[in-house]
PDB file of C-alpha atoms in Angstrom:
ATOM      1  CA  GLN A   1       0.000   0.000   0.000  1.00 91.00           C
ATOM      2  CA  VAL A   2       0.913   3.627  -0.494  1.00 95.00           C
ATOM      3  CA  GLN A   3      -0.072   6.335   1.958  1.00 97.00           C
ATOM      4  CA  LEU A   4      -0.449   9.960   0.866  1.00 97.00           C
ATOM      5  CA  VAL A   5      -0.791  12.909   3.234  1.00 96.00           C
ATOM      6  CA  GLU A   6      -1.555  16.386   1.906  1.00 96.00           C
ATOM      7  CA  SER A   7      -0.929  19.690   3.635  1.00 95.00           C
ATOM      8  CA  GLY A   8      -0.823  23.376   2.820  1.00 97.00           C
ATOM      9  CA  GLY A   9      -4.437  24.218   2.079  1.00 95.00           C
ATOM     10  CA  GLY A  10      -6.187  27.227   3.541  1.00 97.00           C
ATOM     11  CA  LEU A  11      -7.974  30.492   2.875  1.00 98.00           C
ATOM     12  CA  VAL A  12      -6.417  33.046   0.541  1.00 98.00           C
ATOM     13  CA  GLN A  13      -7.604  36.142  -1.264  1.00 98.00           C
ATOM     14  CA  ALA A  14      -7.958  36.175  -5.016  1.00 98.00           C
ATOM     15  CA  GLY A  15      -4.589  36.802  -6.648  1.00 98.00           C
ATOM     16  CA  GLY A  16      -2.734  35.167  -3.806  1.00 98.00           C
ATOM     17  CA  SER A  17      -0.641  32.000  -3.664  1.00 98.00           C
ATOM     18  CA  LEU A  18      -0.570  28.692  -1.835  1.00 98.00           C
ATOM     19  CA  ARG A  19       1.722  25.686  -1.973  1.00 98.00           C
ATOM     20  CA  LEU A  20       0.306  22.236  -1.390  1.00 98.00           C
ATOM     21  CA  SER A  21       2.490  19.331  -0.324  1.00 98.00           C
ATOM     22  CA  CYS A  22       1.878  15.610  -0.529  1.00 97.00           C
ATOM     23  CA  ALA A  23       4.129  13.205   1.322  1.00 97.00           C
ATOM     24  CA  ALA A  24       4.137   9.599   0.130  1.00 96.00           C
ATOM     25  CA  SER A  25       5.107   6.574   2.191  1.00 94.00           C
ATOM     26  CA  GLY A  26       4.831   2.826   1.989  1.00 93.00           C
ATOM     27  CA  ARG A  27       5.346   0.866  -1.232  1.00 90.00           C
ATOM     28  CA  THR A  28       6.078   3.908  -3.350  1.00 89.00           C
ATOM     29  CA  PHE A  29       8.108   1.800  -5.794  1.00 88.00           C
ATOM     30  CA  ASN A  30       4.727   0.586  -7.071  1.00 91.00           C
ATOM     31  CA  THR A  31       3.950   4.070  -8.399  1.00 92.00           C
ATOM     32  CA  ASP A  32       5.140   5.799 -11.551  1.00 93.00           C
ATOM     33  CA  ASN A  33       3.180   9.032 -11.679  1.00 95.00           C
ATOM     34  CA  MET A  34       1.848  11.603  -9.232  1.00 96.00           C
ATOM     35  CA  ALA A  35      -1.002  13.995  -9.757  1.00 98.00           C
ATOM     36  CA  TRP A  36      -3.268  16.543  -8.156  1.00 98.00           C
ATOM     37  CA  PHE A  37      -7.022  16.480  -8.582  1.00 98.00           C
ATOM     38  CA  ARG A  38      -9.671  18.774  -7.148  1.00 98.00           C
ATOM     39  CA  GLN A  39     -13.367  18.626  -6.407  1.00 98.00           C
ATOM     40  CA  ALA A  40     -15.479  21.722  -5.965  1.00 98.00           C
ATOM     41  CA  LEU A  41     -18.761  21.608  -4.078  1.00 97.00           C
ATOM     42  CA  GLY A  42     -21.435  20.025  -6.222  1.00 97.00           C
ATOM     43  CA  LYS A  43     -19.033  19.146  -9.027  1.00 97.00           C
ATOM     44  CA  GLU A  44     -17.164  16.071 -10.123  1.00 98.00           C
ATOM     45  CA  ARG A  45     -13.529  15.512  -9.303  1.00 98.00           C
ATOM     46  CA  GLU A  46     -11.243  16.869 -12.013  1.00 98.00           C
ATOM     47  CA  PHE A  47      -7.610  16.435 -12.948  1.00 98.00           C
ATOM     48  CA  VAL A  48      -5.389  19.454 -12.238  1.00 98.00           C
ATOM     49  CA  ALA A  49      -1.759  18.507 -12.837  1.00 98.00           C
ATOM     50  CA  GLY A  50       0.435  15.438 -13.179  1.00 97.00           C
ATOM     51  CA  VAL A  51       4.069  14.453 -13.448  1.00 96.00           C
ATOM     52  CA  SER A  52       6.036  11.302 -14.138  1.00 93.00           C
ATOM     53  CA  LEU A  53       8.361  10.163 -11.360  1.00 90.00           C
ATOM     54  CA  SER A  54      10.963   9.161 -13.961  1.00 88.00           C
ATOM     55  CA  GLY A  55      11.187  12.601 -15.540  1.00 82.00           C
ATOM     56  CA  GLY A  56       9.455  14.248 -18.439  1.00 81.00           C
ATOM     57  CA  ASN A  57       7.350  17.346 -18.722  1.00 91.00           C
ATOM     58  CA  PRO A  58       4.507  17.906 -16.304  1.00 96.00           C
ATOM     59  CA  TYR A  59       1.037  18.402 -17.706  1.00 97.00           C
ATOM     60  CA  TYR A  60      -1.868  20.559 -16.629  1.00 98.00           C
ATOM     61  CA  THR A  61      -5.513  21.127 -17.240  1.00 98.00           C
ATOM     62  CA  ASP A  62      -6.037  24.235 -19.347  1.00 98.00           C
ATOM     63  CA  SER A  63      -7.612  26.313 -16.593  1.00 98.00           C
ATOM     64  CA  VAL A  64      -4.443  26.281 -14.452  1.00 98.00           C
ATOM     65  CA  LYS A  65      -1.716  26.496 -17.108  1.00 98.00           C
ATOM     66  CA  GLY A  66       0.638  29.357 -16.398  1.00 98.00           C
ATOM     67  CA  ARG A  67      -0.583  29.663 -12.804  1.00 98.00           C
ATOM     68  CA  PHE A  68       0.075  26.272 -11.179  1.00 98.00           C
ATOM     69  CA  THR A  69       3.318  24.307 -11.072  1.00 98.00           C
ATOM     70  CA  ILE A  70       3.686  20.676 -10.039  1.00 98.00           C
ATOM     71  CA  SER A  71       7.067  19.444  -8.861  1.00 96.00           C
ATOM     72  CA  THR A  72       8.585  16.516  -7.030  1.00 94.00           C
ATOM     73  CA  ASP A  73      11.308  15.911  -4.483  1.00 92.00           C
ATOM     74  CA  ASN A  74      12.063  12.242  -5.024  1.00 85.00           C
ATOM     75  CA  ALA A  75      14.483  12.118  -2.122  1.00 88.00           C
ATOM     76  CA  ARG A  76      11.659  13.137   0.202  1.00 89.00           C
ATOM     77  CA  ASN A  77       8.922  11.236  -1.688  1.00 91.00           C
ATOM     78  CA  THR A  78       7.010  14.483  -1.836  1.00 95.00           C
ATOM     79  CA  VAL A  79       5.067  16.205  -4.596  1.00 96.00           C
ATOM     80  CA  TYR A  80       4.152  19.873  -4.528  1.00 97.00           C
ATOM     81  CA  LEU A  81       1.591  22.067  -6.209  1.00 98.00           C
ATOM     82  CA  GLN A  82       2.523  25.737  -6.302  1.00 98.00           C
ATOM     83  CA  MET A  83      -0.605  27.755  -7.005  1.00 98.00           C
ATOM     84  CA  ASN A  84      -0.263  31.399  -8.016  1.00 98.00           C
ATOM     85  CA  SER A  85      -2.774  34.011  -9.162  1.00 98.00           C
ATOM     86  CA  LEU A  86      -5.524  32.086  -7.444  1.00 98.00           C
ATOM     87  CA  LYS A  87      -9.115  32.679  -8.478  1.00 98.00           C
ATOM     88  CA  PRO A  88     -12.374  32.042  -6.625  1.00 98.00           C
ATOM     89  CA  GLU A  89     -13.122  29.243  -9.107  1.00 97.00           C
ATOM     90  CA  ASP A  90     -10.036  27.414  -7.809  1.00 98.00           C
ATOM     91  CA  THR A  91     -11.889  26.832  -4.544  1.00 98.00           C
ATOM     92  CA  ALA A  92     -12.104  23.080  -3.989  1.00 98.00           C
ATOM     93  CA  ILE A  93     -10.802  20.158  -2.013  1.00 98.00           C
ATOM     94  CA  TYR A  94      -7.453  19.218  -3.534  1.00 98.00           C
ATOM     95  CA  TYR A  95      -6.394  15.582  -3.592  1.00 98.00           C
ATOM     96  CA  CYS A  96      -3.003  14.064  -4.192  1.00 98.00           C
ATOM     97  CA  ALA A  97      -2.973  10.793  -6.114  1.00 98.00           C
ATOM     98  CA  ALA A  98      -0.381   8.206  -7.113  1.00 97.00           C
ATOM     99  CA  ARG A  99      -0.677   5.994 -10.158  1.00 96.00           C
ATOM    100  CA  ASN A 100      -0.141   2.284  -9.736  1.00 95.00           C
ATOM    101  CA  ARG A 101       2.396   1.180 -12.345  1.00 94.00           C
ATOM    102  CA  LEU A 102       0.757  -2.221 -12.621  1.00 94.00           C
ATOM    103  CA  THR A 103      -2.846  -1.142 -13.081  1.00 95.00           C
ATOM    104  CA  THR A 104      -2.038   2.270 -14.656  1.00 94.00           C
ATOM    105  CA  GLN A 105      -4.820   3.674 -12.487  1.00 96.00           C
ATOM    106  CA  TYR A 106      -4.684   6.265  -9.734  1.00 97.00           C
ATOM    107  CA  ASP A 107      -5.229   3.692  -7.011  1.00 97.00           C
ATOM    108  CA  TYR A 108      -3.804   5.687  -4.131  1.00 97.00           C
ATOM    109  CA  TRP A 109      -5.360   8.873  -2.769  1.00 98.00           C
ATOM    110  CA  GLY A 110      -4.767  11.304   0.040  1.00 97.00           C
ATOM    111  CA  GLN A 111      -7.481  12.586   2.349  1.00 97.00           C
ATOM    112  CA  GLY A 112      -7.689  15.969   0.625  1.00 97.00           C
ATOM    113  CA  THR A 113      -6.975  19.521   1.702  1.00 97.00           C
ATOM    114  CA  GLN A 114      -9.371  22.445   1.401  1.00 98.00           C
ATOM    115  CA  VAL A 115      -8.401  25.473  -0.651  1.00 98.00           C
ATOM    116  CA  THR A 116     -10.702  28.482  -0.439  1.00 98.00           C
ATOM    117  CA  VAL A 117     -10.136  31.591  -2.536  1.00 98.00           C
ATOM    118  CA  SER A 118     -12.110  34.655  -1.484  1.00 97.00           C
ATOM    119  CA  THR A 119     -13.005  37.659  -3.640  1.00 93.00           C
TER     120      THR A 119
END
């Protein structure tokens, strides 16, 4: 199993910044990709950003390109999401996820961290 623990959420004014962290532990060698998803109230969970643990360019959903940056610290088994120029529509619970290299599915999820952007 892989355990994921997010931190760094909170309340911020529009235009502000937050950095989310996700610490992975357990059988992390079973994973090949990390990602952030989010779910706003009353909406379905959506992909935000992802990155391969073996290198390569990160990828983002269109609505966050140029504002969010995903990065990893493999030595610390930690993935980050730097969020700049935040907008009220970014308000959501943000989840860290790890992709199982065997199933190619995001089988491992954190508990989520709330991000609220006020006007």
